PDB file of C-alpha atoms in Angstrom:
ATOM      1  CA  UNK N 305      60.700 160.854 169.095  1.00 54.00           C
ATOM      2  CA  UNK N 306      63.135 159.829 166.280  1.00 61.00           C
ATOM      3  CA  UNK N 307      60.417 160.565 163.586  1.00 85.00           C
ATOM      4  CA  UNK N 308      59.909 163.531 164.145  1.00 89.00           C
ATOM      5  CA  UNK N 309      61.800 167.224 162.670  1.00 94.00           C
ATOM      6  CA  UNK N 310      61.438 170.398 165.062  1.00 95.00           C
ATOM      7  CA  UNK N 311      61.857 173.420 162.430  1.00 97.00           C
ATOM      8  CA  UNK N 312      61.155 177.085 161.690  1.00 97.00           C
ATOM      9  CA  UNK N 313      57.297 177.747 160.551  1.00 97.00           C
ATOM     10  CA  UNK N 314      57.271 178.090 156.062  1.00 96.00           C
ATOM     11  CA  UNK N 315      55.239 180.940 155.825  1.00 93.00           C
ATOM     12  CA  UNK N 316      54.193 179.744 152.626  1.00 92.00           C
ATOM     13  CA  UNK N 317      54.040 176.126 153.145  1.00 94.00           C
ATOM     14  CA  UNK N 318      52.677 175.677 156.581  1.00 96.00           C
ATOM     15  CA  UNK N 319      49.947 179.002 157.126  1.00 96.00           C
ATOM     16  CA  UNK N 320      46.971 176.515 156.416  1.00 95.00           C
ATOM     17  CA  UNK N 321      48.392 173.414 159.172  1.00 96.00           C
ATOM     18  CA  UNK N 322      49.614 176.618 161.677  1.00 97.00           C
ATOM     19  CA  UNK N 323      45.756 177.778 161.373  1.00 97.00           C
ATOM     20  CA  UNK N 324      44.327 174.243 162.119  1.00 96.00           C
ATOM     21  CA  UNK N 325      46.500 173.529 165.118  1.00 97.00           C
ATOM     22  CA  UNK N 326      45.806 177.170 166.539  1.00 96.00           C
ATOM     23  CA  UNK N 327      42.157 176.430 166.475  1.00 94.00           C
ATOM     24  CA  UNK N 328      42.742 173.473 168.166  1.00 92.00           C
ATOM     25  CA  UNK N 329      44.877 175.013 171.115  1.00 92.00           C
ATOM     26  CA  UNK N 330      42.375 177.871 170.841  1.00 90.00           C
ATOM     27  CA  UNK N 331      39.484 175.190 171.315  1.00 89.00           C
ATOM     28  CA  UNK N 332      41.394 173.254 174.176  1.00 85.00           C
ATOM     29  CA  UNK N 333      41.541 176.809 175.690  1.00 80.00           C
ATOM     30  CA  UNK N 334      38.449 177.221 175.910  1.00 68.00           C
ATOM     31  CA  UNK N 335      36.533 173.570 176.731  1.00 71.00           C
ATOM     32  CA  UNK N 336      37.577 171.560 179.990  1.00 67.00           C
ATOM     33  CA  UNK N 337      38.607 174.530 182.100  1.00 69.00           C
ATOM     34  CA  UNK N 338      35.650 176.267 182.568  1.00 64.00           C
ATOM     35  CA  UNK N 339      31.902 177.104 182.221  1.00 67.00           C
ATOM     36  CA  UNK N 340      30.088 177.174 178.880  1.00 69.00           C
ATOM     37  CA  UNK N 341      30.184 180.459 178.404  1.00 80.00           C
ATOM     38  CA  UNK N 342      34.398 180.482 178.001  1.00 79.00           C
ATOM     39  CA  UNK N 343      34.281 177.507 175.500  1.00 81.00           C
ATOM     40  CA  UNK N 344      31.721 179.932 173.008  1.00 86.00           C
ATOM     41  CA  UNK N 345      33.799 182.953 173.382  1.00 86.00           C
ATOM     42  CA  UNK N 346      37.026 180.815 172.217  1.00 85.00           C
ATOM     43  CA  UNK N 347      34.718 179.189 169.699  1.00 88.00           C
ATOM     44  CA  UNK N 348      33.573 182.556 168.448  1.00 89.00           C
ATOM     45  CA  UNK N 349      36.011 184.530 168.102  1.00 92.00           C
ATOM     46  CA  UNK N 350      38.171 181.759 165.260  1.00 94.00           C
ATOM     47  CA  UNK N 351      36.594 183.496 162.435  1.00 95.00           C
ATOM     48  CA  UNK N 352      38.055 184.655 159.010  1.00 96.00           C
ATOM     49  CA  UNK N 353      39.167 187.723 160.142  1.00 97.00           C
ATOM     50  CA  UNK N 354      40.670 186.388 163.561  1.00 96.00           C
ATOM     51  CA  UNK N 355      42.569 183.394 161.241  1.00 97.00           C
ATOM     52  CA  UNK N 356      43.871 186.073 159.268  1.00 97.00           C
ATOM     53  CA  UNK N 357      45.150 188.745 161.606  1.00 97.00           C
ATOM     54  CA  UNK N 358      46.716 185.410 163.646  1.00 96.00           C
ATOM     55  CA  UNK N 359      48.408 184.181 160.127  1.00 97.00           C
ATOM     56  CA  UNK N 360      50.101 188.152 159.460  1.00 96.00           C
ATOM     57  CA  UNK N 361      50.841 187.850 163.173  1.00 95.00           C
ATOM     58  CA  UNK N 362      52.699 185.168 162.941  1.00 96.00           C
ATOM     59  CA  UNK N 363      53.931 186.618 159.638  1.00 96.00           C
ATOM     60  CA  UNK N 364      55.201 189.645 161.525  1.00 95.00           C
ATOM     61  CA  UNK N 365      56.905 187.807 164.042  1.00 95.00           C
ATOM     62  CA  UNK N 366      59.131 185.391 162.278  1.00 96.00           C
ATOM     63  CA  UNK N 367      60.238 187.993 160.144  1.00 95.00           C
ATOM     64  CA  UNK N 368      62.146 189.285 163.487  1.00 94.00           C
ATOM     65  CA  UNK N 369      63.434 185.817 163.970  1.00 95.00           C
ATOM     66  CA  UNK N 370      62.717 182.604 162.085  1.00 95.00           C
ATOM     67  CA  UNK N 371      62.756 180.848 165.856  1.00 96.00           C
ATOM     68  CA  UNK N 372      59.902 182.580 166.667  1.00 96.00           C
ATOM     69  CA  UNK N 373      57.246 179.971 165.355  1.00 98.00           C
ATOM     70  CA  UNK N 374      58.724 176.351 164.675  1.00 98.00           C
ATOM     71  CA  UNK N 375      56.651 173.304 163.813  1.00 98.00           C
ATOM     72  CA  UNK N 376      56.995 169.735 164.631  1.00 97.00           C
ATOM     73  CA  UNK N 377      56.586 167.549 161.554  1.00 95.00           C
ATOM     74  CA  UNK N 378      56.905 163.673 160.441  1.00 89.00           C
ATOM     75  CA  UNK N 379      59.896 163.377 159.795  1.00 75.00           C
ATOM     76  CA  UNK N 380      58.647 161.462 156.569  1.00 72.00           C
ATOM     77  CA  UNK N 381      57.155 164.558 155.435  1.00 57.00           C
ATOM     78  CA  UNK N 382      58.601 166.081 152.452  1.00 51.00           C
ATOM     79  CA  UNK N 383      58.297 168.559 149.956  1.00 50.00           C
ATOM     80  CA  UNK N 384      56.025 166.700 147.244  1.00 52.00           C
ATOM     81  CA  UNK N 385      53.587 165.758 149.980  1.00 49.00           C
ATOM     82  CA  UNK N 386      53.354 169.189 151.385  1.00 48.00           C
ATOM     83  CA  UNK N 387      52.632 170.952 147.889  1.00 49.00           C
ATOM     84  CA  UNK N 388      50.356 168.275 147.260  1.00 50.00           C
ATOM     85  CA  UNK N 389      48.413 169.489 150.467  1.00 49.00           C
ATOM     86  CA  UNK N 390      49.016 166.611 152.820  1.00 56.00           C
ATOM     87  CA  UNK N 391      50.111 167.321 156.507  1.00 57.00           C
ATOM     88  CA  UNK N 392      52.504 165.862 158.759  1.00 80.00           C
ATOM     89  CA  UNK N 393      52.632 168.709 161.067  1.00 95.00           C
ATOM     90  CA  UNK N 394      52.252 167.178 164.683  1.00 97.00           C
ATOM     91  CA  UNK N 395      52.346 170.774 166.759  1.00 98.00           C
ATOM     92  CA  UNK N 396      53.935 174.312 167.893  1.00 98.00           C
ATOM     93  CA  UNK N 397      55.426 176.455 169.565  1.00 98.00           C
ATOM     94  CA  UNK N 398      55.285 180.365 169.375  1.00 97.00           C
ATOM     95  CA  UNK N 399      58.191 182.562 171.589  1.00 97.00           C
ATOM     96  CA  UNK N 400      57.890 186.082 171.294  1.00 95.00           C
ATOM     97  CA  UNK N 401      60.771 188.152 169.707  1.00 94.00           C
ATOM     98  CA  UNK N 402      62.986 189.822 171.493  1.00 92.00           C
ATOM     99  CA  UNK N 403      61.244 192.870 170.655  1.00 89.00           C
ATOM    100  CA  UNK N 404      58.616 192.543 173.250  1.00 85.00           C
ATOM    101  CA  UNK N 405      61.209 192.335 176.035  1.00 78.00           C
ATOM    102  CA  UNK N 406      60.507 195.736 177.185  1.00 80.00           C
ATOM    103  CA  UNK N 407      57.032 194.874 177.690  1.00 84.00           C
ATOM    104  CA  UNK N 408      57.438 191.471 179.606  1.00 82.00           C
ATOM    105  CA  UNK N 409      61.277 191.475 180.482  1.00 90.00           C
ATOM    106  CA  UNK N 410      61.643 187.889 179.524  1.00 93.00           C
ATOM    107  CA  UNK N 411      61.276 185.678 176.929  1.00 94.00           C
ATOM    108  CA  UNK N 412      57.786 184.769 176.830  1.00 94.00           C
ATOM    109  CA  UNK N 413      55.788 181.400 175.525  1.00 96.00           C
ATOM    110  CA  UNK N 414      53.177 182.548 173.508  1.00 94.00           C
ATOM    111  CA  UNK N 415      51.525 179.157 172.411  1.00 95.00           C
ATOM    112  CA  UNK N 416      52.511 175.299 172.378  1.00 97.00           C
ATOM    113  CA  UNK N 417      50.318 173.293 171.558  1.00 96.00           C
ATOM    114  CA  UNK N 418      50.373 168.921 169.951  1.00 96.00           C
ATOM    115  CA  UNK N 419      47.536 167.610 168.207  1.00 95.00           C
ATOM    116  CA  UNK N 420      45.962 164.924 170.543  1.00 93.00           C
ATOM    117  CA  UNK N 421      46.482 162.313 168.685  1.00 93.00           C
ATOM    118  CA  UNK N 422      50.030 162.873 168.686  1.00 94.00           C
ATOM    119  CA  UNK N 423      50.587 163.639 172.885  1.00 93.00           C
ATOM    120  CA  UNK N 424      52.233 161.240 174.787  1.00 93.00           C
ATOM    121  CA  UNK N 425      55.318 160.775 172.226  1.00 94.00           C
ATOM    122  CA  UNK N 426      57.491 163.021 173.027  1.00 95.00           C
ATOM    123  CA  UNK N 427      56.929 165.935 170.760  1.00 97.00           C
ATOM    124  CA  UNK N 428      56.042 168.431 173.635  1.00 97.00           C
ATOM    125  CA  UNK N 429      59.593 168.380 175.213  1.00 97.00           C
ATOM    126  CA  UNK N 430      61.198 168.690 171.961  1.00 96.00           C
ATOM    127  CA  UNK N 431      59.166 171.810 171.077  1.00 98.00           C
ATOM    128  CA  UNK N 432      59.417 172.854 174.621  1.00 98.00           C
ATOM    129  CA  UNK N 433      63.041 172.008 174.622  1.00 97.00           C
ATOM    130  CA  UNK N 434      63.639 174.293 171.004  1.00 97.00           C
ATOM    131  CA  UNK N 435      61.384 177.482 172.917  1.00 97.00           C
ATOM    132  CA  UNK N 436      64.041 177.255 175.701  1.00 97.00           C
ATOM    133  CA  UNK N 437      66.727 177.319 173.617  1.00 97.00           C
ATOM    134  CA  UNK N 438      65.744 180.399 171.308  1.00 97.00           C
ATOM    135  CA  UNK N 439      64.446 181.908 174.865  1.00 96.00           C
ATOM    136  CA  UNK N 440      67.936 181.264 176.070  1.00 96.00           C
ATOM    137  CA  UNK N 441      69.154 183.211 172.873  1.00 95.00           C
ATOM    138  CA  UNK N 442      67.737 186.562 173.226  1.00 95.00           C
ATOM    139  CA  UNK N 443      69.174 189.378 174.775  1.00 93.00           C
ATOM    140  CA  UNK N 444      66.509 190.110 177.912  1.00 92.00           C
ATOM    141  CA  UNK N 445      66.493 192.274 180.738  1.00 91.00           C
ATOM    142  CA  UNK N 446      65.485 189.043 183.242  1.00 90.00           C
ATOM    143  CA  UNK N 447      66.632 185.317 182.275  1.00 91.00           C
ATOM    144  CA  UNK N 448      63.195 184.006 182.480  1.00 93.00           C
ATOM    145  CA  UNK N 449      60.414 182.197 179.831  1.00 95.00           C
ATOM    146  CA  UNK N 450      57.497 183.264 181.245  1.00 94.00           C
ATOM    147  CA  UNK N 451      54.032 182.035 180.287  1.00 92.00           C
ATOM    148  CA  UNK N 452      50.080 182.300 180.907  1.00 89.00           C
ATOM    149  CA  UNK N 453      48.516 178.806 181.800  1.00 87.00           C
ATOM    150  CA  UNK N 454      45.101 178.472 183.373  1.00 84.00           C
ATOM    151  CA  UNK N 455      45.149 177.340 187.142  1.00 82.00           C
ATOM    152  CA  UNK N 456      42.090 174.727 186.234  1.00 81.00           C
ATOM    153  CA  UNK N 457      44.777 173.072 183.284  1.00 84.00           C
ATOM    154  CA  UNK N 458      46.400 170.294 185.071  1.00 87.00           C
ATOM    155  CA  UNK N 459      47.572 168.970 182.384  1.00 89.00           C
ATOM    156  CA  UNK N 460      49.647 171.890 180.984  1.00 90.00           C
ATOM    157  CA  UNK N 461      50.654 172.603 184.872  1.00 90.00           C
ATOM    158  CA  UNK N 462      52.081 168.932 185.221  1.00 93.00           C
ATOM    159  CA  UNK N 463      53.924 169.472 181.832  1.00 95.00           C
ATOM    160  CA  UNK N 464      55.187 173.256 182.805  1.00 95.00           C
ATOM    161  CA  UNK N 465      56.313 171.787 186.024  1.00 95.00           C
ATOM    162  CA  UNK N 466      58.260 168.678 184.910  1.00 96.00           C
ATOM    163  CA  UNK N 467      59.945 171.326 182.932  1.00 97.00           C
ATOM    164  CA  UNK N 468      60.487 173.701 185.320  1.00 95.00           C
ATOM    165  CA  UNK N 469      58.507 176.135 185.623  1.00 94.00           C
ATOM    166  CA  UNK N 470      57.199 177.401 188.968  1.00 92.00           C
ATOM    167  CA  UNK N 471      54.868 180.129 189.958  1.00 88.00           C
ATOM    168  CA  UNK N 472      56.104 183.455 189.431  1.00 86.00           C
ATOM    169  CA  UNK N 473      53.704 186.007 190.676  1.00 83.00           C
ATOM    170  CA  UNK N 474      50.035 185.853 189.381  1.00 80.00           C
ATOM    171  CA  UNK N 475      48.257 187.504 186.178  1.00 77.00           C
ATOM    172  CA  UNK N 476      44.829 189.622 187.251  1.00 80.00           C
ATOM    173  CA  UNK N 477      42.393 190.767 184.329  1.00 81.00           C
ATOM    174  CA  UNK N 478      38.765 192.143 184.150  1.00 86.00           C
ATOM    175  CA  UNK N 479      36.546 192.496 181.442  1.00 83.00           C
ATOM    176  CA  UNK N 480      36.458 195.005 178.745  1.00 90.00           C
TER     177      UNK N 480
END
């Protein structure tokens, strides 16, 4: 999409739109792809304190690498509409730094999310295409992005897939 600017997250510009389009992959997490019960848990927990442990998170992260967390925006989004509080920020993508490749031994895809109104256009694949490239930058055991997607998201699968990602053994969990 020719309108639109894949850059590094403004920590002081952008915390606010980062916040609203977590919430909204937090809420796509948690409706469509199961029962009732997993859409209130994702619903509850996006409180105050939640938004702000998320925001110094985030905080922490980029100030490893700035590629950590970058934002698509309009590309006719500028600096006096942005103070002025407006929003052109389309979607995300969160890679790890390459500080947590002990723990996974890849690079690994945190979060990418588009706003709905905005899928369809292209701005997936160029976020996708940016969290490859800073993937393909850090120094990692295995030459892998790895990421968590739930089996009952075919949308996500079809989009992982057409950009080549295959299965790769198979999380487990239980409760806490």
């Amino acid at each position: 999409m020719d309108d639109v600017a894949v850059r590094p997250y403004d920590l002081d510009r952008d915390a606010e739109d980062l916040w609203e389009l977590k919430r909204g992959f937090e809420l796509g997490l948690g409706s469509g792809t199961g029962t009732d019960d997993k859409q209130e848990v994702y619903e509850a927990k996006l409180d105050d304190d939640y938004r702000e442990r998320y925001l110094n998170w985030a905080r922490w992260c980029v100030s490893h690498d700035e590629r950590c967390v970058l934002v698509a925006e309009s590309a006719s989004t500028n600096a006096d509409s942005a103070s002025a509080g407006e929003s052109e920020l389309l979607g995300y993508v969160f890679v790890l730094p390459q500080q947590f490749a002990m723990i996974w031994d890849a690079a690994v895809l945190n979060e990418i999310f588009v706003r709905a109104e905005a899928r369809g256009t292209g701005i997936a694949d160029e976020l996708m295409a940016a969290a490859v490239a800073f993937a393909e930058s850090q120094n990692l055991p295995l030459d892998r992005l790895v990421l968590d997607v739930d089996r009952e998201n075919d949308r996500a699968q079809a989009f992982y897939e057409r950009h080549g990602f295959e299965h790769w053994g198979e999380m487990v969990a239980r409760e806490l």
